[in-house]
mmCIF file of N, CA and C in Angstrom:
data_model
loop_
_atom_site.group_PDB
_atom_site.id
_atom_site.type_symbol
_atom_site.label_atom_id
_atom_site.label_comp_id
_atom_site.label_asym_id
_atom_site.label_seq_id
_atom_site.Cartn_x
_atom_site.Cartn_y
_atom_site.Cartn_z
ATOM 1 N N MET A 1 36.576 8.816 -30.248
ATOM 2 C CA MET A 1 36.965 9.856 -30.795
ATOM 3 C C MET A 1 36.111 11.125 -29.937
ATOM 4 N N PHE A 2 35.090 10.999 -30.144
ATOM 5 C CA PHE A 2 34.157 11.831 -29.115
ATOM 6 C C PHE A 2 34.290 12.124 -27.754
ATOM 7 N N TYR A 3 34.686 10.819 -27.031
ATOM 8 C CA TYR A 3 34.836 10.959 -25.619
ATOM 9 C C TYR A 3 36.346 11.613 -25.158
ATOM 10 N N TYR A 4 37.065 11.002 -26.229
ATOM 11 C CA TYR A 4 38.658 11.754 -26.209
ATOM 12 C C TYR A 4 38.817 13.501 -26.022
ATOM 13 N N ASN A 5 37.907 13.832 -27.114
ATOM 14 C CA ASN A 5 37.518 15.109 -27.177
ATOM 15 C C ASN A 5 36.478 15.796 -26.220
ATOM 16 N N TYR A 6 35.584 15.275 -25.580
ATOM 17 C CA TYR A 6 35.168 16.004 -24.725
ATOM 18 C C TYR A 6 34.696 15.309 -23.335
ATOM 19 N N GLY A 7 35.034 14.260 -23.366
ATOM 20 C CA GLY A 7 35.183 13.575 -21.668
ATOM 21 C C GLY A 7 33.604 13.314 -21.450
ATOM 22 N N ASP A 8 33.224 13.574 -20.452
ATOM 23 C CA ASP A 8 32.051 13.221 -19.681
ATOM 24 C C ASP A 8 30.655 14.481 -20.238
ATOM 25 N N LEU A 9 31.157 15.030 -20.932
ATOM 26 C CA LEU A 9 30.413 16.074 -21.143
ATOM 27 C C LEU A 9 28.997 15.901 -21.584
ATOM 28 N N PRO A 10 28.748 14.650 -22.339
ATOM 29 C CA PRO A 10 27.325 14.159 -22.427
ATOM 30 C C PRO A 10 26.487 13.790 -21.098
ATOM 31 N N TYR A 11 27.395 13.244 -20.302
ATOM 32 C CA TYR A 11 26.427 12.713 -18.917
ATOM 33 C C TYR A 11 25.954 14.692 -18.292
ATOM 34 N N LEU A 12 26.658 15.182 -18.276
ATOM 35 C CA LEU A 12 26.453 16.759 -17.590
ATOM 36 C C LEU A 12 25.010 17.423 -18.478
ATOM 37 N N LEU A 13 24.864 17.040 -19.656
ATOM 38 C CA LEU A 13 23.743 17.227 -20.532
ATOM 39 C C LEU A 13 22.674 16.835 -20.050
ATOM 40 N N ASP A 14 22.486 15.066 -19.444
ATOM 41 C CA ASP A 14 21.475 14.552 -18.873
ATOM 42 C C ASP A 14 21.111 14.887 -17.470
ATOM 43 N N MET A 15 22.069 15.873 -16.631
ATOM 44 C CA MET A 15 21.863 15.715 -15.382
ATOM 45 C C MET A 15 20.267 16.903 -15.164
ATOM 46 N N LYS A 16 19.537 16.465 -13.799
ATOM 47 C CA LYS A 16 18.575 17.112 -13.292
ATOM 48 C C LYS A 16 18.942 18.165 -12.674
ATOM 49 N N ILE A 17 18.283 19.508 -12.980
ATOM 50 C CA ILE A 17 18.937 20.777 -12.179
ATOM 51 C C ILE A 17 17.563 21.337 -11.456
ATOM 52 N N ASP A 18 17.917 21.375 -10.337
ATOM 53 C CA ASP A 18 17.009 22.025 -9.600
ATOM 54 C C ASP A 18 16.643 23.799 -9.947
ATOM 55 N N GLU A 19 15.838 23.788 -10.369
ATOM 56 C CA GLU A 19 15.596 25.202 -10.954
ATOM 57 C C GLU A 19 15.397 26.496 -9.810
ATOM 58 N N HIS A 20 15.229 26.125 -8.888
ATOM 59 C CA HIS A 20 15.023 27.016 -7.648
ATOM 60 C C HIS A 20 16.081 27.346 -7.159
ATOM 61 N N LEU A 21 17.044 25.986 -6.729
ATOM 62 C CA LEU A 21 18.143 26.191 -6.086
ATOM 63 C C LEU A 21 19.442 26.619 -7.073
ATOM 64 N N PHE A 22 19.128 26.613 -8.532
ATOM 65 C CA PHE A 22 20.151 27.304 -9.189
ATOM 66 C C PHE A 22 19.543 28.840 -9.404
ATOM 67 N N ARG A 23 18.640 29.193 -9.539
ATOM 68 C CA ARG A 23 18.468 30.940 -9.290
ATOM 69 C C ARG A 23 18.634 31.313 -7.699
ATOM 70 N N ALA A 24 18.346 30.766 -6.435
ATOM 71 C CA ALA A 24 19.111 31.155 -5.528
ATOM 72 C C ALA A 24 20.551 31.089 -5.438
ATOM 73 N N ILE A 25 21.502 30.298 -6.133
ATOM 74 C CA ILE A 25 23.006 30.159 -6.228
ATOM 75 C C ILE A 25 23.606 31.527 -6.881
ATOM 76 N N THR A 26 22.761 31.495 -7.938
ATOM 77 C CA THR A 26 23.293 32.728 -8.884
ATOM 78 C C THR A 26 23.243 34.137 -7.841
ATOM 79 N N GLN A 27 22.144 34.320 -7.579
ATOM 80 C CA GLN A 27 21.841 35.611 -6.950
ATOM 81 C C GLN A 27 23.073 35.490 -5.770
ATOM 82 N N TYR A 28 23.663 34.761 -5.319
ATOM 83 C CA TYR A 28 24.315 35.291 -4.410
ATOM 84 C C TYR A 28 26.226 34.882 -4.831
ATOM 85 N N TRP A 29 26.396 34.783 -6.193
ATOM 86 C CA TRP A 29 27.570 34.422 -6.901
ATOM 87 C C TRP A 29 28.095 35.627 -7.404
ATOM 88 N N ASN A 30 29.502 35.700 -6.859
ATOM 89 C CA ASN A 30 30.186 37.144 -7.198
ATOM 90 C C ASN A 30 31.294 37.065 -8.075
ATOM 91 N N PRO A 31 30.906 37.591 -9.281
ATOM 92 C CA PRO A 31 31.719 36.955 -10.481
ATOM 93 C C PRO A 31 33.216 37.822 -10.340
ATOM 94 N N ALA A 32 33.200 38.848 -9.548
ATOM 95 C CA ALA A 32 34.262 39.723 -9.286
ATOM 96 C C ALA A 32 35.284 38.955 -8.821
ATOM 97 N N TYR A 33 35.002 38.388 -7.717
ATOM 98 C CA TYR A 33 35.768 37.724 -6.485
ATOM 99 C C TYR A 33 35.601 36.266 -6.758
ATOM 100 N N SER A 34 35.019 35.531 -7.680
ATOM 101 C CA SER A 34 34.804 34.236 -7.783
ATOM 102 C C SER A 34 34.506 33.713 -6.554
ATOM 103 N N CYS A 35 33.390 33.971 -5.960
ATOM 104 C CA CYS A 35 32.813 33.395 -4.788
ATOM 105 C C CYS A 35 31.374 33.740 -4.259
ATOM 106 N N PHE A 36 30.877 33.038 -3.808
ATOM 107 C CA PHE A 36 29.547 33.078 -2.949
ATOM 108 C C PHE A 36 29.841 34.178 -1.819
ATOM 109 N N THR A 37 28.686 35.445 -1.987
ATOM 110 C CA THR A 37 28.922 36.538 -1.003
ATOM 111 C C THR A 37 27.283 36.726 -0.121
ATOM 112 N N PHE A 38 27.512 36.342 1.164
ATOM 113 C CA PHE A 38 26.156 36.202 1.791
ATOM 114 C C PHE A 38 26.230 37.427 2.788
ATOM 115 N N GLU A 39 25.677 38.425 2.235
ATOM 116 C CA GLU A 39 25.865 40.125 2.985
ATOM 117 C C GLU A 39 27.092 39.931 3.293
ATOM 118 N N LYS A 40 27.838 40.134 4.499
ATOM 119 C CA LYS A 40 29.499 40.586 4.826
ATOM 120 C C LYS A 40 30.263 39.462 4.557
ATOM 121 N N VAL A 41 29.577 38.463 4.392
ATOM 122 C CA VAL A 41 30.443 37.223 4.539
ATOM 123 C C VAL A 41 30.771 36.346 3.127
ATOM 124 N N ASP A 42 32.182 36.022 2.812
ATOM 125 C CA ASP A 42 32.452 35.369 1.423
ATOM 126 C C ASP A 42 32.740 33.919 1.444
ATOM 127 N N LEU A 43 31.946 33.063 0.930
ATOM 128 C CA LEU A 43 32.536 31.776 0.799
ATOM 129 C C LEU A 43 33.064 31.366 -0.290
ATOM 130 N N VAL A 44 34.279 30.698 0.189
ATOM 131 C CA VAL A 44 35.238 30.246 -1.335
ATOM 132 C C VAL A 44 35.655 29.428 -0.753
ATOM 133 N N PRO A 45 36.071 28.200 -1.891
ATOM 134 C CA PRO A 45 36.754 26.742 -1.337
ATOM 135 C C PRO A 45 38.244 27.117 -0.510
ATOM 136 N N THR A 46 38.407 25.918 0.108
ATOM 137 C CA THR A 46 39.421 25.883 0.650
ATOM 138 C C THR A 46 40.364 25.354 -0.277
ATOM 139 N N VAL A 47 42.125 25.559 0.245
ATOM 140 C CA VAL A 47 43.082 24.941 -0.896
ATOM 141 C C VAL A 47 42.667 23.557 -1.184
ATOM 142 N N GLU A 48 42.593 22.921 -0.031
ATOM 143 C CA GLU A 48 42.186 21.353 -0.384
ATOM 144 C C GLU A 48 41.085 21.063 -1.278
ATOM 145 N N GLU A 49 40.144 22.130 -1.232
ATOM 146 C CA GLU A 49 38.964 21.599 -2.043
ATOM 147 C C GLU A 49 39.285 22.117 -3.723
ATOM 148 N N TYR A 50 40.306 23.146 -3.692
ATOM 149 C CA TYR A 50 40.684 23.252 -5.117
ATOM 150 C C TYR A 50 41.454 22.373 -5.784
ATOM 151 N N LEU A 51 42.157 21.730 -4.702
ATOM 152 C CA LEU A 51 43.221 20.570 -5.301
ATOM 153 C C LEU A 51 42.453 19.276 -5.655
ATOM 154 N N VAL A 52 41.293 19.138 -5.212
ATOM 155 C CA VAL A 52 40.321 17.889 -5.775
ATOM 156 C C VAL A 52 39.609 18.394 -7.105
ATOM 157 N N LEU A 53 39.369 19.764 -7.282
ATOM 158 C CA LEU A 53 38.734 20.019 -9.035
ATOM 159 C C LEU A 53 39.974 19.684 -10.001
#
C-alpha cells in the first residue's frame, strides 16, 4: 500500500547529496523561467529530455 501511494520516495530520502554542488546549482536556478541561467545563457532541457522525464 505504501509503495502504491509513494513509489520510490523512500529511496530518495536515503540519497547522499553533495552540499556544495547543491548550493552552486541553486545559485543559477531561475524559477521564473524554470531553467539555469549563466550570465546571458539559459540552459534548459531539450524536448527529448522532457519526454524521458
